[in-house]
Coordinates of C-alpha atoms and ligand atoms in Angstrom, one line a residue:
M1 CA 115.0 39.6 304.9
A2 CA 116.1 38.7 308.2
L3 CA 114.8 37.2 310.5
D4 CA 112.2 38.7 313.6
D5 CA 112.9 38.0 317.3
P6 CA 111.6 34.7 316.8
I7 CA 108.8 34.6 320.3
A8 CA 108.1 38.0 320.7
H9 CA 107.5 38.5 317.9
P10 CA 103.1 38.9 318.0
D11 CA 102.9 39.1 314.8
L12 CA 104.0 35.0 315.2
H13 CA 101.1 34.1 317.6
A14 CA 97.8 35.0 316.2
A15 CA 99.6 33.6 312.6
L16 CA 100.1 30.1 314.4
A17 CA 96.7 30.0 316.3
R18 CA 94.8 30.5 312.6
R19 CA 97.0 28.0 311.1
Y20 CA 96.6 25.5 313.9
G21 CA 93.5 25.9 315.0
G22 CA 94.6 26.0 319.1
D23 CA 97.1 23.2 318.4
E24 CA 100.7 25.2 317.7
P25 CA 104.2 23.6 317.8
S26 CA 105.6 24.1 321.0
G27 CA 108.7 24.6 320.5
P28 CA 109.8 28.4 319.6
L29 CA 109.4 29.4 315.9
L30 CA 111.5 31.9 313.4
W31 CA 109.3 35.0 312.1
N32 CA 109.5 37.3 309.0
D33 CA 107.0 39.2 306.6
V34 CA 107.2 36.5 304.2
I35 CA 106.3 33.1 306.4
G36 CA 103.7 35.6 307.6
H37 CA 102.4 36.0 304.4
L38 CA 103.2 32.1 303.8
L39 CA 101.3 30.7 306.9
S40 CA 98.2 33.5 305.8
H41 CA 97.6 31.2 302.5
R42 CA 93.8 30.9 302.0
S43 CA 92.5 29.1 299.8
I44 CA 89.5 31.6 297.5
R45 CA 86.8 31.3 296.0
A46 CA 84.5 34.4 295.8
Y47 CA 86.0 36.9 293.3
R48 CA 85.5 39.7 292.4
K49 CA 84.8 40.9 288.8
D50 CA 87.8 43.9 288.2
A51 CA 90.7 43.3 285.9
L52 CA 94.0 42.0 286.9
P53 CA 97.0 45.1 286.4
D54 CA 98.8 44.9 283.3
G55 CA 101.9 42.7 283.4
T56 CA 100.2 40.8 286.6
V57 CA 100.1 37.2 284.0
E58 CA 103.9 37.6 283.1
T59 CA 105.3 38.8 286.6
L60 CA 103.6 35.7 288.0
V61 CA 104.7 33.3 285.9
A62 CA 109.0 35.2 286.7
A63 CA 107.6 34.5 289.9
A64 CA 106.7 30.2 288.2
Q65 CA 109.9 29.6 286.3
S66 CA 111.8 30.8 289.3
A67 CA 110.7 27.2 291.4
A68 CA 113.2 24.5 290.9
S69 CA 112.7 22.5 288.0
S70 CA 114.4 18.6 287.6
S71 CA 117.2 18.4 286.4
N72 CA 116.7 22.0 284.8
L73 CA 114.8 20.6 282.2
Q74 CA 111.6 22.4 282.7
L75 CA 108.8 20.0 282.0
W76 CA 106.0 21.9 282.4
S77 CA 104.2 24.9 280.0
V78 CA 101.8 28.1 281.9
V79 CA 98.4 27.9 279.4
A80 CA 97.0 31.2 280.2
V81 CA 93.1 32.1 279.9
A82 CA 91.6 34.3 280.0
D83 CA 88.6 34.3 277.5
A84 CA 84.8 34.2 279.5
D85 CA 83.1 31.0 277.1
K86 CA 86.4 29.5 277.6
R87 CA 86.2 29.7 281.7
A88 CA 82.4 29.2 281.4
Q89 CA 83.0 26.2 279.4
L90 CA 86.4 25.3 282.2
A91 CA 84.3 25.5 285.3
Q92 CA 81.4 23.1 283.6
L93 CA 84.6 20.8 283.1
A94 CA 85.4 21.1 286.8
G95 CA 81.6 20.1 288.2
G96 CA 80.2 23.3 287.8
Q97 CA 82.6 25.2 289.3
Q98 CA 81.3 29.2 289.3
H99 CA 84.4 30.6 290.5
I100 CA 85.7 30.2 287.4
A101 CA 84.2 32.0 285.7
H102 CA 83.8 34.9 288.1
A103 CA 87.5 35.2 288.3
P104 CA 89.3 36.6 285.5
L105 CA 91.6 35.0 285.3
I106 CA 92.7 30.7 285.4
L107 CA 96.3 30.0 285.1
L108 CA 96.2 26.3 283.5
W109 CA 100.0 24.1 285.0
I110 CA 100.9 22.3 281.8
A111 CA 103.2 18.8 282.8
D112 CA 104.8 19.9 279.4
L113 CA 106.8 16.7 277.5
A114 CA 105.6 17.9 274.4
R115 CA 107.7 20.4 274.4
A116 CA 110.8 17.8 275.0
H117 CA 109.8 14.9 272.3
H118 CA 110.0 18.0 270.1
I119 CA 112.8 19.1 270.5
A120 CA 114.1 15.1 270.4
A121 CA 112.2 15.0 267.2
R122 CA 114.1 18.3 265.4
S123 CA 116.9 16.2 266.2
D124 CA 116.5 13.3 265.7
A125 CA 117.0 12.7 268.9
P126 CA 115.6 9.2 270.5
A127 CA 113.2 9.7 273.2
E128 CA 112.4 6.9 274.7
G129 CA 113.3 8.1 278.5
F130 CA 110.0 10.4 278.0
G131 CA 108.0 7.4 277.6
Y132 CA 108.6 6.4 281.4
L133 CA 106.1 7.4 284.4
E134 CA 109.4 9.4 285.7
S135 CA 108.9 11.6 283.9
F136 CA 105.3 11.4 284.1
L137 CA 106.2 12.6 287.5
V138 CA 108.8 15.4 287.4
A139 CA 106.9 17.3 284.7
S140 CA 104.0 17.6 287.4
I141 CA 105.8 17.9 290.8
D142 CA 108.6 20.9 288.3
A143 CA 104.7 21.9 286.9
A144 CA 103.7 22.0 291.0
L145 CA 106.4 23.5 292.0
A146 CA 105.7 26.5 290.1
A147 CA 102.3 27.0 290.1
Q148 CA 103.2 27.2 294.0
N149 CA 105.5 30.3 293.1
A150 CA 102.6 32.2 291.3
V151 CA 100.3 31.5 294.4
V152 CA 102.8 33.2 296.7
A153 CA 103.5 36.1 294.1
A154 CA 99.8 36.6 293.8
E155 CA 98.8 36.7 297.5
S156 CA 101.2 39.1 297.9
L157 CA 100.3 41.6 295.8
G158 CA 97.0 41.1 297.6
L159 CA 95.2 38.7 294.9
G160 CA 94.2 35.6 295.5
T161 CA 93.9 32.0 294.0
V162 CA 92.2 29.1 294.7
Y163 CA 93.8 25.4 293.2
I164 CA 90.6 23.4 290.0
G165 CA 92.1 19.5 290.7
A166 CA 89.1 18.9 289.4
L167 CA 90.1 20.0 285.6
R168 CA 90.9 16.5 285.7
N169 CA 87.8 15.4 286.0
R170 CA 88.2 15.3 281.8
P171 CA 92.2 15.8 280.7
E172 CA 91.6 15.1 277.1
D173 CA 88.0 17.5 277.0
V174 CA 89.8 20.5 279.0
A175 CA 93.2 18.9 276.3
A176 CA 91.1 19.4 273.7
L177 CA 89.9 22.6 274.7
I178 CA 93.4 25.6 274.7
D179 CA 94.5 22.7 271.2
L180 CA 97.3 20.6 273.8
P181 CA 98.8 18.2 271.7
P182 CA 100.1 14.6 272.6
N183 CA 102.2 14.0 275.9
A184 CA 101.4 17.4 277.5
G185 CA 98.2 17.4 279.7
V186 CA 96.1 20.0 282.6
V187 CA 97.1 18.8 285.8
F188 CA 95.9 21.8 287.8
G189 CA 94.4 25.1 287.5
L190 CA 94.9 27.7 289.0
V191 CA 92.5 30.7 289.9
V192 CA 93.2 33.9 290.1
G193 CA 91.7 37.1 291.1
W194 CA 91.0 40.2 293.3
P195 CA 88.9 38.8 296.3
D196 CA 85.3 39.3 297.1
P197 CA 86.1 41.6 300.8
D198 CA 82.8 41.5 301.1
R199 CA 82.8 37.9 301.2
P200 CA 86.3 36.7 302.8
A201 CA 87.9 32.8 303.2
S202 CA 89.3 31.5 306.4
I203 CA 92.8 30.4 307.1
K204 CA 91.6 26.9 307.8
P205 CA 92.7 24.9 309.8
R206 CA 95.8 22.1 309.8
L207 CA 96.8 19.1 311.3
P208 CA 98.9 19.1 314.1
Q209 CA 102.6 19.3 313.0
A210 CA 102.6 16.3 315.7
A211 CA 100.7 14.5 313.3
V212 CA 103.0 15.6 309.9
L213 CA 106.3 16.8 311.4
H214 CA 108.8 13.4 312.4
H215 CA 112.1 14.4 313.3
E216 CA 115.3 11.1 312.4
G217 CA 112.0 8.4 311.0
Y218 CA 108.4 8.0 310.7
A219 CA 106.2 6.5 312.9
L220 CA 102.4 6.3 312.2
E221 CA 101.1 5.2 316.6
P222 CA 101.5 8.1 317.5
Q223 CA 99.6 10.8 315.0
Q224 CA 97.1 9.0 316.7
A225 CA 95.5 11.7 319.6
A226 CA 96.9 14.7 317.4
I227 CA 94.4 12.9 314.2
D228 CA 92.2 13.2 316.7
S229 CA 92.6 16.8 318.0
Y230 CA 92.4 17.8 314.2
D231 CA 89.2 16.4 313.6
A232 CA 88.1 18.0 317.1
T233 CA 89.5 21.9 315.4
S234 CA 88.5 20.7 311.6
R235 CA 84.6 20.6 313.6
I236 CA 84.8 24.1 315.7
F237 CA 85.9 25.3 312.4
Q238 CA 83.0 24.1 310.3
H239 CA 80.9 25.4 312.8
G240 CA 82.7 28.6 312.5
Q241 CA 81.4 28.8 308.3
G242 CA 78.1 27.1 309.2
L243 CA 79.0 24.0 307.2
P244 CA 78.5 20.5 307.8
T245 CA 80.2 20.0 310.8
V246 CA 81.4 16.1 309.3
G247 CA 85.4 16.6 310.8
W248 CA 88.9 15.5 308.6
I249 CA 88.1 12.4 309.7
A250 CA 84.9 11.6 307.7
Q251 CA 86.4 14.3 304.8
L252 CA 89.4 12.1 304.0
L253 CA 87.6 8.8 304.5
Q254 CA 84.4 9.5 302.1
R255 CA 87.9 10.4 299.3
G256 CA 89.4 6.1 299.4
A257 CA 86.2 4.9 300.1
S258 CA 85.6 4.8 296.5
A259 CA 86.3 5.3 292.8
A260 CA 83.3 7.4 292.1
S261 CA 84.2 9.6 294.8
L262 CA 86.9 10.4 292.0
N263 CA 84.5 12.1 289.8
G264 CA 86.4 10.2 287.0
R265 CA 89.6 10.5 288.3
Q266 CA 89.3 6.7 288.7
R267 CA 90.5 7.1 284.5
L268 CA 93.1 8.7 285.0
S269 CA 96.4 6.6 283.4
A270 CA 94.4 6.2 280.5
A271 CA 93.2 9.3 279.9
L272 CA 96.8 10.4 280.0
K273 CA 97.5 7.6 278.0
A274 CA 95.4 8.9 275.1
L275 CA 96.5 12.1 275.5
G276 CA 100.4 10.1 274.4
F277 CA 102.3 10.3 277.8
G278 CA 104.0 6.8 278.1
L279 CA 104.3 6.0 282.6
R280 CA 105.6 2.3 281.9
Ligands
FMN301 C1 96.6 20.8 293.6 C2 95.4 20.5 293.8 C3 93.7 20.8 294.1 C4 92.1 21.7 293.9 N1 92.1 21.5 293.8 C5 90.8 22.0 294.2 C6 89.2 22.6 293.6 O1 89.1 22.2 293.0 N2 88.7 23.3 293.8 C7 88.5 24.1 295.2 O2 87.7 24.6 295.5 N3 89.3 24.0 295.8 C8 90.8 23.2 295.2 N4 91.0 22.8 295.8 C9 91.6 23.8 297.2 C10 92.2 23.0 298.6 O3 90.6 22.3 298.5 C11 92.8 23.9 299.7 O4 93.4 24.5 299.1 C12 92.2 23.3 301.5 O5 91.0 22.8 300.8 C13 93.1 23.6 302.3 O6 92.7 25.1 301.7 P1 93.6 26.6 301.9 O7 94.2 26.8 300.6 O8 92.1 27.3 301.4 O9 94.3 26.9 303.5 C14 92.2 21.8 295.7 C15 93.8 22.3 295.9 C16 95.2 21.2 295.7 C17 96.3 21.9 296.5

């Protein structure tokens, strides 16, 4: 796809203003329709009940499978759950997140070393390498890249999505619900459905690039002004959404303050070992 005129494109300025809430990057940026779609991402938590078109799951999975995969090992799988009872159970396991029950579909993204162990066993081959943390990380990265491709594909079709990391609150229960074998675990879910036009979601501003983009080497101190500016931007956004205006820093600090804020995920290492992962 051709790049449009970088500076003159009117959509670029509007998209950057929404994405950064006033702290846009200073240099000229490039623009085309794909970049426009990416910049307008937002998580959707209010869905219409309507069914998805035939072929939606297969289309999203084809997009997912088109992501890069470490050494092409493809150490991930996805379980599509449309059954209403199962979605209701998943909603409960994820701390009562009702969008899981309301949307027609949730895709469960699996770090999948089960297939690799199965192939090794069938070949009577050693599988020691799959018992290391590196293999779990490779599988999780593969799953995340695949899922994000599915998100981009879904949004390009007008569908909405939201990731569900809270399924890691109860990894063993989630695994049992979808019959996972040992050496397979849900890294996160992804709700998919038609956004409810009566309850639209807004684009949530991100940190200024001055905080996340470094040239030739990393520097922490110069980020301070950008972090403070983002905290103020977040308060404005929260106010506009009718949310408590706590800012972003307080949310970050709250997550780090104690194990309790991890909602069960503080025992993830033990849970993954119980699911068969070596993590050595
Ligand atoms: C791995 C991951 C897990 C997430 N888990 C949840 C979740 O359990 N529930 C939820 O409502 N949103 C979840 N989110 C969505 C984030 O809250 C959201 O992406 C973030 O607030 C930024 O908002 P935006 O996606 O609308 O830009 C998750 C996002 C990611 C990437």
